[in-house]
Coordinates of N, CA and C in Angstrom, one line a residue:
Q1 N 68.8 47.2 171.9 CA 69.3 46.3 171.4 C 69.9 47.1 173.1
V2 N 71.4 46.2 174.1 CA 72.3 46.7 175.0 C 73.4 47.0 174.5
Q3 N 73.9 48.4 174.9 CA 75.1 49.3 174.7 C 75.2 48.8 176.3
L4 N 76.9 48.7 175.5 CA 78.1 49.7 177.5 C 79.1 50.0 176.8
L5 N 78.9 51.6 176.9 CA 79.5 52.4 176.9 C 80.7 52.8 178.1
E6 N 82.1 52.4 177.1 CA 83.0 52.7 178.4 C 84.1 54.2 177.7
S7 N 84.9 55.0 179.6 CA 84.8 56.6 179.2 C 86.0 56.0 180.4
G8 N 87.2 57.1 179.9 CA 87.6 57.8 181.3 C 89.9 57.6 181.2
G9 N 90.4 56.9 179.6 CA 91.0 56.2 180.0 C 91.9 57.3 179.0
G10 N 93.4 56.7 179.4 CA 94.2 58.3 178.5 C 95.3 57.8 178.7
L11 N 96.6 58.3 178.9 CA 97.3 58.5 179.8 C 97.8 59.1 180.2
V12 N 99.0 58.7 181.0 CA 99.0 59.0 182.7 C 100.6 58.7 182.9
Q13 N 101.0 59.3 183.5 CA 102.9 58.9 184.6 C 102.9 57.6 185.2
A14 N 103.6 56.7 185.2 CA 103.5 56.2 186.6 C 103.3 57.0 187.7
G15 N 102.5 56.3 189.0 CA 102.2 56.8 189.9 C 100.8 57.7 190.1
G16 N 100.2 57.7 188.8 CA 98.8 58.7 188.7 C 98.0 57.9 189.0
S17 N 96.2 58.8 188.3 CA 95.1 58.3 188.2 C 94.5 58.4 187.3
L18 N 93.2 57.3 187.7 CA 92.7 57.6 185.9 C 91.3 57.0 186.7
R19 N 90.0 57.0 186.0 CA 88.9 56.2 187.0 C 88.2 56.1 185.5
L20 N 87.6 54.7 185.3 CA 87.1 54.7 184.2 C 85.4 54.2 184.6
S21 N 84.7 54.1 183.6 CA 83.1 54.8 183.8 C 82.5 53.9 182.5
C22 N 81.6 53.2 183.0 CA 80.8 52.3 182.5 C 79.3 52.3 182.2
T23 N 78.7 52.6 181.6 CA 77.0 52.6 181.7 C 76.4 51.9 180.7
A24 N 75.6 51.1 181.4 CA 75.0 50.0 180.5 C 73.6 50.6 179.9
S25 N 72.9 50.5 178.8 CA 71.7 51.3 178.4 C 70.8 50.6 177.7
G26 N 69.7 49.9 177.6 CA 68.9 49.1 176.8 C 67.8 48.8 177.4
S27 N 67.3 47.7 177.0 CA 66.0 47.1 178.4 C 66.2 46.2 179.0
I28 N 67.3 46.8 180.0 CA 67.8 45.7 181.2 C 67.0 45.6 182.7
L29 N 66.3 44.6 182.3 CA 65.7 44.2 184.0 C 66.7 44.1 184.8
N30 N 67.6 43.4 185.3 CA 68.2 43.2 186.4 C 69.7 43.0 185.6
I31 N 70.6 43.5 186.4 CA 72.1 43.2 186.6 C 72.6 42.1 187.6
G32 N 73.3 41.3 187.3 CA 73.9 40.1 187.6 C 74.9 40.7 188.7
S33 N 76.0 40.7 187.5 CA 77.1 41.4 188.0 C 77.8 42.6 186.6
M34 N 78.5 43.3 186.8 CA 79.8 44.5 186.3 C 80.7 44.2 186.3
A35 N 81.9 44.7 185.0 CA 83.2 43.6 186.2 C 84.5 44.8 184.7
W36 N 85.5 45.0 185.5 CA 86.2 45.7 184.7 C 87.3 44.0 183.9
Y37 N 87.1 44.6 182.8 CA 89.0 42.8 182.2 C 90.1 44.2 181.1
R38 N 91.0 43.4 181.6 CA 91.8 43.8 180.3 C 92.7 43.4 180.0
Q39 N 93.2 43.9 178.4 CA 94.3 42.9 177.7 C 95.1 43.7 176.8
A40 N 96.5 43.0 177.9 CA 97.5 43.6 177.5 C 98.3 43.6 175.4
P41 N 98.7 44.0 174.6 CA 99.2 43.4 173.8 C 99.7 41.9 173.7
G42 N 99.6 41.0 172.9 CA 100.0 39.7 173.3 C 100.1 39.2 174.2
K43 N 98.8 39.3 175.2 CA 98.7 38.6 176.7 C 96.5 38.0 176.3
Q44 N 96.2 37.4 177.1 CA 95.4 37.5 176.9 C 94.1 38.2 178.0
R45 N 93.2 38.1 177.6 CA 92.1 39.0 178.3 C 91.7 38.6 180.0
E46 N 91.9 39.6 180.7 CA 92.0 39.2 182.5 C 91.1 39.8 183.4
L47 N 90.6 39.0 183.9 CA 89.8 39.9 185.5 C 90.7 40.3 186.1
V48 N 90.1 41.6 186.2 CA 90.6 42.8 186.7 C 89.3 43.4 187.9
A49 N 88.3 42.9 188.0 CA 87.7 43.2 189.3 C 86.3 42.8 188.6
R50 N 85.3 42.8 189.3 CA 83.9 41.9 189.5 C 83.6 42.9 190.5
L51 N 81.8 43.9 190.4 CA 80.8 43.8 191.5 C 79.3 43.3 190.8
F52 N 79.0 42.9 192.3 CA 78.0 42.0 192.2 C 77.1 42.5 192.7
S53 N 75.4 42.0 192.1 CA 74.6 43.3 192.4 C 74.4 42.7 194.3
S54 N 75.0 42.4 194.8 CA 75.0 42.1 196.7 C 76.0 43.1 196.7
G55 N 76.9 44.0 196.4 CA 77.7 44.8 196.9 C 79.1 44.3 196.6
T56 N 78.9 42.6 196.7 CA 80.5 42.2 196.8 C 81.0 42.6 196.2
T57 N 82.1 42.7 196.4 CA 83.3 42.5 195.1 C 84.3 41.5 195.1
N58 N 85.3 41.8 194.2 CA 86.8 41.0 194.6 C 87.4 41.8 192.8
H59 N 89.0 41.8 193.4 CA 89.9 42.5 192.9 C 91.1 41.1 192.1
A60 N 91.8 41.3 191.2 CA 92.7 40.6 190.9 C 93.7 41.3 191.9
D61 N 94.5 40.3 192.2 CA 95.6 40.3 192.9 C 96.9 41.7 192.8
S62 N 97.1 41.5 191.1 CA 97.6 42.0 191.2 C 97.2 43.6 190.7
V63 N 96.4 43.8 191.6 CA 95.4 45.2 191.5 C 95.1 45.5 192.1
K64 N 95.0 45.1 193.9 CA 94.7 45.1 194.8 C 95.2 45.9 195.7
G65 N 95.2 47.5 196.6 CA 95.5 47.8 197.1 C 95.1 49.5 196.2
R66 N 94.8 48.8 195.4 CA 95.3 50.1 193.8 C 94.5 50.9 193.4
F67 N 93.5 49.5 192.5 CA 92.0 50.3 192.2 C 90.6 49.3 192.8
T68 N 89.8 49.8 192.8 CA 88.3 49.9 192.8 C 87.5 49.9 192.2
I69 N 86.4 48.7 192.5 CA 85.4 48.7 191.9 C 84.2 49.4 192.8
S70 N 82.8 50.2 192.1 CA 81.7 50.5 192.5 C 81.3 50.7 191.2
G71 N 80.1 51.1 191.6 CA 79.0 50.6 191.0 C 78.0 51.7 191.3
D72 N 77.0 52.3 191.0 CA 75.7 53.0 190.6 C 74.4 52.6 190.1
T73 N 73.5 51.8 191.0 CA 72.6 51.1 190.9 C 71.4 52.0 189.7
A74 N 71.5 52.8 190.3 CA 70.4 53.7 189.6 C 70.5 54.4 188.1
K75 N 71.7 54.0 187.8 CA 72.5 54.6 186.4 C 72.7 53.8 185.9
N76 N 72.9 52.1 185.9 CA 73.3 51.2 185.4 C 74.7 50.8 185.4
A77 N 75.3 52.0 186.1 CA 76.9 52.1 185.8 C 78.4 51.2 186.4
V78 N 79.0 51.4 186.5 CA 80.3 50.8 187.1 C 81.5 51.7 186.9
Y79 N 82.2 52.0 187.7 CA 83.7 52.7 187.8 C 84.7 51.8 188.3
L80 N 85.5 52.4 187.9 CA 87.4 51.2 188.1 C 87.8 52.7 188.2
Q81 N 88.4 52.8 189.8 CA 89.5 54.2 190.2 C 90.3 53.1 190.2
M82 N 91.6 53.9 189.3 CA 92.6 52.9 189.6 C 93.8 54.2 190.1
N83 N 94.7 54.1 191.1 CA 95.3 54.6 191.3 C 97.0 54.1 191.8
S84 N 98.0 54.9 191.7 CA 99.5 54.1 191.9 C 99.5 53.3 190.5
L85 N 99.3 54.2 189.3 CA 99.0 52.9 188.3 C 101.1 53.2 187.4
K86 N 100.8 51.3 187.1 CA 101.9 50.7 186.7 C 102.5 51.3 185.3
P87 N 103.4 50.8 185.3 CA 103.4 50.5 183.1 C 102.6 49.2 182.9
E88 N 103.3 48.3 183.8 CA 101.7 47.0 183.4 C 100.6 46.9 183.2
D89 N 100.3 48.2 183.8 CA 98.8 48.3 184.0 C 98.1 48.8 182.8
T90 N 99.3 49.0 181.8 CA 99.1 50.0 180.1 C 98.6 48.4 179.2
A91 N 96.8 48.7 179.2 CA 95.9 47.6 178.1 C 94.9 48.2 177.8
V92 N 94.2 47.7 176.6 CA 92.7 48.1 177.0 C 91.9 47.6 177.9
Y93 N 91.2 48.7 178.6 CA 89.8 48.2 179.2 C 88.6 48.0 179.0
Y94 N 88.2 47.2 179.5 CA 86.7 46.1 179.0 C 85.6 46.3 179.8
C95 N 84.9 46.4 179.4 CA 83.5 46.8 180.9 C 83.1 45.3 180.4
N96 N 82.3 44.8 181.0 CA 81.4 43.5 181.7 C 80.9 43.8 182.3
A97 N 78.7 42.9 181.6 CA 78.4 43.0 182.0 C 77.5 42.2 182.4
Y98 N 77.0 41.3 183.1 CA 75.9 39.7 183.1 C 74.4 40.3 183.0
L99 N 74.0 40.4 182.1 CA 72.9 41.8 182.6 C 71.6 40.4 181.5
Y100 N 70.4 41.0 183.1 CA 69.5 39.3 182.2 C 67.3 41.0 181.7
L101 N 67.3 40.5 180.6 CA 66.7 42.1 178.9 C 65.5 40.4 179.7
S102 N 64.9 39.2 178.9 CA 63.0 39.2 178.9 C 63.6 37.6 179.0
R103 N 64.7 36.9 178.7 CA 64.3 35.2 179.3 C 65.8 34.5 180.3
A104 N 66.8 35.3 179.9 CA 68.3 34.7 180.8 C 68.5 35.7 180.9
Y105 N 69.8 35.3 182.1 CA 71.4 36.1 181.7 C 72.1 36.1 180.7
E106 N 72.6 37.3 180.2 CA 73.6 37.5 179.4 C 74.5 37.9 179.7
N107 N 75.7 37.7 178.6 CA 77.4 38.5 178.7 C 77.4 39.5 178.6
Y108 N 77.4 40.0 177.8 CA 77.7 41.9 177.3 C 79.4 42.5 178.0
W109 N 79.7 42.6 176.4 CA 81.0 43.6 176.3 C 80.7 45.1 176.4
G110 N 82.1 46.0 176.4 CA 82.0 47.1 175.7 C 83.1 47.3 174.7
K111 N 83.6 47.9 174.0 CA 83.9 48.5 172.6 C 85.7 48.3 173.6
G112 N 85.6 48.8 174.4 CA 87.4 49.0 175.7 C 87.7 50.5 175.6
T113 N 88.9 50.9 176.2 CA 89.0 51.9 175.7 C 90.4 51.8 176.4
Q114 N 91.3 52.4 175.7 CA 92.8 52.1 176.5 C 92.9 52.8 177.6
V115 N 94.4 52.6 178.4 CA 94.9 52.8 179.6 C 96.5 53.3 179.0
T116 N 97.1 53.4 179.0 CA 98.5 53.2 178.7 C 99.1 54.5 179.9
V117 N 99.7 53.8 180.0 CA 101.3 54.0 182.2 C 102.1 54.5 181.9
S118 N 102.5 55.7 181.5 CA 104.3 56.4 180.9 C 105.0 55.8 182.0
S119 N 106.1 55.4 182.0 CA 107.1 55.4 183.0 C 108.5 56.5 183.0

């Protein structure tokens, strides 16, 4: 069984910083990509940033210049450094991973971690 374990969420004032971590565990043969999504109350889940196995990253326009995704392949981990946080960044943040276990790549999700930014 694959498990994505997130940590690092919390309550922070506007302008502050948080660092989210996600570690994938299980019989993983290869990682295609790892990403962070978020979902605010009443809104659809949206992509925040993605890190491909090649090292290429992409970030949503709303977080460019403030958030940075990075990873540690040895630990099957992905991180999201969030700076200059705004109240509109308040959401549940989900770790996502595109993993190869035995037959094909499949999509996996963590349970989410709450990020709350107060004004």
